[in-house]
Amino acid sequence: MNYTLIGMPASGKSTIGVILAKKLGFEFIDSDIVIQRKTGKKLSTLIDELGVDGFIDLEDDINSKIDATDCVISTGGSAVYGENAMSHFKKLGEIIYLRTNFEALSERITDMDKRGVVHKAQQTLKDVYKERSILYKKYATMIVDLNNKTIDESIDLIYNEIMRGNNNG
């Protein structure tokens, strides 16, 4: 069983993913790092070279080939644009949407370009949030609301949901 974390940039996917993997006794995979290793380039360089659509296609291709067993996988915020990858992640196990409200995200992301948020020209953070929220809900097999929670509270909440799910199956 694998657990793939999806959500907006700055929602805590990587931070929570590392600690959750340790708590479960699983490996941790950061899909952004997988992309960088496969291409030998930083994500920002890839986006500059390929453009947003080209990057999303590359991300979809690489993510759809991630091989994992007993792993927590943290995805880039734009991974939900890749239908092949999301279908692949669903076959690998649970997809957990780390839902965070827009207000909290807007405090954490003051500059989308510096933060590396994949977005089309003229899109605001609010536009990206609205567009992706629909996709996160579409693909999630579990939604965890992280509003007003510390990292430790968030990890405990996710862990307990996973354990509850494992006891029901």
mmCIF file of C-alpha atoms in Angstrom:
data_model
loop_
_atom_site.group_PDB
_atom_site.id
_atom_site.type_symbol
_atom_site.label_atom_id
_atom_site.label_comp_id
_atom_site.label_asym_id
_atom_site.label_seq_id
_atom_site.Cartn_x
_atom_site.Cartn_y
_atom_site.Cartn_z
ATOM 1 C CA MET A 1 0.000 0.000 0.000
ATOM 2 C CA ASN A 2 1.152 3.499 -0.859
ATOM 3 C CA TYR A 3 -0.139 6.901 0.178
ATOM 4 C CA THR A 4 0.160 9.731 -2.340
ATOM 5 C CA LEU A 5 -0.156 13.254 -0.955
ATOM 6 C CA ILE A 6 -1.703 15.916 -3.175
ATOM 7 C CA GLY A 7 -2.477 19.550 -2.492
ATOM 8 C CA MET A 8 -1.431 23.094 -3.179
ATOM 9 C CA PRO A 9 2.186 24.192 -2.856
ATOM 10 C CA ALA A 10 2.910 25.130 0.781
ATOM 11 C CA SER A 11 0.183 22.788 2.063
ATOM 12 C CA GLY A 12 2.808 20.654 3.823
ATOM 13 C CA LYS A 13 3.071 17.668 1.469
ATOM 14 C CA SER A 14 6.845 17.248 1.695
ATOM 15 C CA THR A 15 7.207 18.070 5.385
ATOM 16 C CA ILE A 16 4.270 15.896 6.418
ATOM 17 C CA GLY A 17 5.245 13.175 3.939
ATOM 18 C CA VAL A 18 8.713 12.619 5.413
ATOM 19 C CA ILE A 19 7.437 12.346 8.986
ATOM 20 C CA LEU A 20 4.374 10.281 8.034
ATOM 21 C CA ALA A 21 6.602 7.821 6.156
ATOM 22 C CA LYS A 22 8.778 7.381 9.257
ATOM 23 C CA LYS A 23 5.706 6.884 11.445
ATOM 24 C CA LEU A 24 4.333 4.221 9.067
ATOM 25 C CA GLY A 25 7.738 2.577 8.572
ATOM 26 C CA PHE A 26 7.528 3.417 4.848
ATOM 27 C CA GLU A 27 9.925 4.916 2.313
ATOM 28 C CA PHE A 28 9.427 8.520 1.202
ATOM 29 C CA ILE A 29 9.389 9.681 -2.420
ATOM 30 C CA ASP A 30 9.222 13.341 -3.463
ATOM 31 C CA SER A 31 8.031 13.390 -7.079
ATOM 32 C CA ASP A 32 9.641 16.790 -7.696
ATOM 33 C CA ILE A 33 13.031 15.312 -6.783
ATOM 34 C CA VAL A 34 12.343 12.299 -9.022
ATOM 35 C CA ILE A 35 11.733 14.705 -11.929
ATOM 36 C CA GLN A 36 14.936 16.634 -11.178
ATOM 37 C CA ARG A 37 16.990 13.425 -10.990
ATOM 38 C CA LYS A 38 15.536 11.999 -14.219
ATOM 39 C CA THR A 39 16.167 15.198 -16.169
ATOM 40 C CA GLY A 40 19.271 16.488 -14.410
ATOM 41 C CA LYS A 41 17.631 19.915 -14.226
ATOM 42 C CA LYS A 42 15.907 22.064 -11.618
ATOM 43 C CA LEU A 43 12.133 22.387 -11.947
ATOM 44 C CA SER A 44 12.385 26.126 -12.599
ATOM 45 C CA THR A 45 14.771 25.454 -15.496
ATOM 46 C CA LEU A 46 12.411 22.850 -16.946
ATOM 47 C CA ILE A 47 9.458 25.247 -16.732
ATOM 48 C CA ASP A 48 11.501 27.990 -18.428
ATOM 49 C CA GLU A 49 12.644 25.619 -21.195
ATOM 50 C CA LEU A 50 9.410 23.688 -21.776
ATOM 51 C CA GLY A 51 6.754 26.201 -20.784
ATOM 52 C CA VAL A 52 3.911 25.351 -18.430
ATOM 53 C CA ASP A 53 2.168 22.851 -20.719
ATOM 54 C CA GLY A 54 5.421 21.129 -21.655
ATOM 55 C CA PHE A 55 6.401 20.828 -18.009
ATOM 56 C CA ILE A 56 3.004 19.384 -17.082
ATOM 57 C CA ASP A 57 3.373 16.770 -19.852
ATOM 58 C CA LEU A 58 6.860 15.843 -18.606
ATOM 59 C CA GLU A 59 5.649 15.713 -14.997
ATOM 60 C CA ASP A 60 2.734 13.476 -16.027
ATOM 61 C CA ASP A 61 5.045 11.114 -17.915
ATOM 62 C CA ILE A 62 7.607 10.761 -15.114
ATOM 63 C CA ASN A 63 5.014 10.529 -12.324
ATOM 64 C CA SER A 64 3.099 7.822 -14.196
ATOM 65 C CA LYS A 65 6.227 5.642 -14.077
ATOM 66 C CA ILE A 66 7.029 5.958 -10.374
ATOM 67 C CA ASP A 67 7.394 2.459 -8.975
ATOM 68 C CA ALA A 68 6.548 2.251 -5.291
ATOM 69 C CA THR A 69 5.677 -0.248 -2.584
ATOM 70 C CA ASP A 70 4.975 0.823 0.998
ATOM 71 C CA CYS A 71 5.798 4.458 0.272
ATOM 72 C CA VAL A 72 4.485 7.892 1.049
ATOM 73 C CA ILE A 73 4.690 9.902 -2.172
ATOM 74 C CA SER A 74 4.659 13.688 -2.088
ATOM 75 C CA THR A 75 3.645 15.199 -5.417
ATOM 76 C CA GLY A 76 4.196 18.619 -6.889
ATOM 77 C CA GLY A 77 1.119 20.814 -6.641
ATOM 78 C CA SER A 78 0.616 20.603 -10.410
ATOM 79 C CA ALA A 79 0.667 16.780 -10.540
ATOM 80 C CA VAL A 80 -3.150 16.746 -10.632
ATOM 81 C CA TYR A 81 -3.058 18.120 -14.169
ATOM 82 C CA GLY A 82 -1.647 14.762 -15.301
ATOM 83 C CA GLU A 83 -4.426 12.231 -15.853
ATOM 84 C CA ASN A 84 -1.994 9.365 -16.497
ATOM 85 C CA ALA A 85 -0.082 10.046 -13.304
ATOM 86 C CA MET A 86 -3.203 10.386 -11.184
ATOM 87 C CA SER A 87 -4.584 7.126 -12.571
ATOM 88 C CA HIS A 88 -1.226 5.497 -11.790
ATOM 89 C CA PHE A 89 -1.175 6.865 -8.223
ATOM 90 C CA LYS A 90 -4.708 5.546 -7.688
ATOM 91 C CA LYS A 91 -3.532 2.054 -8.706
ATOM 92 C CA LEU A 92 -0.652 2.341 -6.241
ATOM 93 C CA GLY A 93 -2.921 3.070 -3.259
ATOM 94 C CA GLU A 94 -4.664 5.917 -1.479
ATOM 95 C CA ILE A 95 -4.544 9.518 -2.685
ATOM 96 C CA ILE A 96 -4.741 11.936 0.227
ATOM 97 C CA TYR A 97 -5.684 15.559 -0.425
ATOM 98 C CA LEU A 98 -4.106 17.854 2.166
ATOM 99 C CA ARG A 99 -6.714 20.591 2.071
ATOM 100 C CA THR A 100 -5.687 24.026 3.284
ATOM 101 C CA ASN A 101 -7.784 27.168 2.993
ATOM 102 C CA PHE A 102 -6.820 29.927 0.598
ATOM 103 C CA GLU A 103 -6.116 32.467 3.339
ATOM 104 C CA ALA A 104 -3.434 30.268 4.933
ATOM 105 C CA LEU A 105 -1.843 29.526 1.565
ATOM 106 C CA SER A 106 -1.799 33.178 0.535
ATOM 107 C CA GLU A 107 0.162 33.981 3.708
ATOM 108 C CA ARG A 108 2.705 31.245 2.885
ATOM 109 C CA ILE A 109 2.966 31.982 -0.853
ATOM 110 C CA THR A 110 3.714 35.658 -1.326
ATOM 111 C CA ASP A 111 5.369 35.227 -4.744
ATOM 112 C CA MET A 112 4.193 32.354 -6.982
ATOM 113 C CA ASP A 113 7.241 32.533 -9.235
ATOM 114 C CA LYS A 114 9.759 32.466 -6.380
ATOM 115 C CA ARG A 115 7.826 29.607 -4.741
ATOM 116 C CA GLY A 116 7.833 27.661 -8.018
ATOM 117 C CA VAL A 117 4.067 27.454 -8.403
ATOM 118 C CA VAL A 118 3.298 26.181 -11.914
ATOM 119 C CA HIS A 119 0.808 28.622 -13.427
ATOM 120 C CA LYS A 120 -0.118 30.157 -16.721
ATOM 121 C CA ALA A 121 0.534 33.827 -17.433
ATOM 122 C CA GLN A 122 -2.062 36.127 -15.871
ATOM 123 C CA GLN A 123 -3.236 33.469 -13.380
ATOM 124 C CA THR A 124 -3.424 34.653 -9.792
ATOM 125 C CA LEU A 125 -2.890 32.397 -6.790
ATOM 126 C CA LYS A 126 -6.667 32.480 -6.264
ATOM 127 C CA ASP A 127 -7.213 31.297 -9.871
ATOM 128 C CA VAL A 128 -4.762 28.417 -9.410
ATOM 129 C CA TYR A 129 -6.341 27.505 -6.060
ATOM 130 C CA LYS A 130 -9.869 27.383 -7.523
ATOM 131 C CA GLU A 131 -8.782 25.400 -10.586
ATOM 132 C CA ARG A 132 -6.744 22.837 -8.671
ATOM 133 C CA SER A 133 -9.166 22.404 -5.755
ATOM 134 C CA ILE A 134 -11.638 20.814 -8.158
ATOM 135 C CA LEU A 135 -8.983 18.382 -9.402
ATOM 136 C CA TYR A 136 -7.707 17.551 -5.912
ATOM 137 C CA LYS A 137 -11.254 16.616 -4.852
ATOM 138 C CA LYS A 138 -11.775 14.624 -8.047
ATOM 139 C CA TYR A 139 -8.744 12.387 -7.519
ATOM 140 C CA ALA A 140 -8.619 12.121 -3.720
ATOM 141 C CA THR A 141 -9.649 8.913 -2.021
ATOM 142 C CA MET A 142 -9.234 10.704 1.321
ATOM 143 C CA ILE A 143 -9.527 14.418 2.123
ATOM 144 C CA VAL A 144 -7.864 15.736 5.270
ATOM 145 C CA ASP A 145 -8.609 19.284 6.392
ATOM 146 C CA LEU A 146 -5.406 20.843 7.763
ATOM 147 C CA ASN A 147 -6.777 24.298 8.548
ATOM 148 C CA ASN A 148 -5.490 25.724 11.843
ATOM 149 C CA LYS A 149 -3.475 22.568 12.577
ATOM 150 C CA THR A 150 0.187 22.268 13.511
ATOM 151 C CA ILE A 151 2.434 19.863 11.621
ATOM 152 C CA ASP A 152 2.201 17.343 14.491
ATOM 153 C CA GLU A 153 -1.592 17.631 14.648
ATOM 154 C CA SER A 154 -1.776 17.209 10.879
ATOM 155 C CA ILE A 155 0.399 14.090 10.915
ATOM 156 C CA ASP A 156 -1.606 12.555 13.768
ATOM 157 C CA LEU A 157 -4.860 13.295 11.937
ATOM 158 C CA ILE A 158 -3.640 11.705 8.689
ATOM 159 C CA TYR A 159 -2.113 8.725 10.495
ATOM 160 C CA ASN A 160 -5.340 8.090 12.416
ATOM 161 C CA GLU A 161 -7.386 8.314 9.194
ATOM 162 C CA ILE A 162 -5.045 5.800 7.548
ATOM 163 C CA MET A 163 -5.297 3.429 10.508
ATOM 164 C CA ARG A 164 -9.086 3.773 10.589
ATOM 165 C CA GLY A 165 -9.196 2.999 6.857
ATOM 166 C CA ASN A 166 -6.966 -0.052 7.274
ATOM 167 C CA ASN A 167 -9.227 -1.404 10.004
ATOM 168 C CA ASN A 168 -12.310 -1.026 7.806
ATOM 169 C CA GLY A 169 -10.789 -2.920 4.890
#
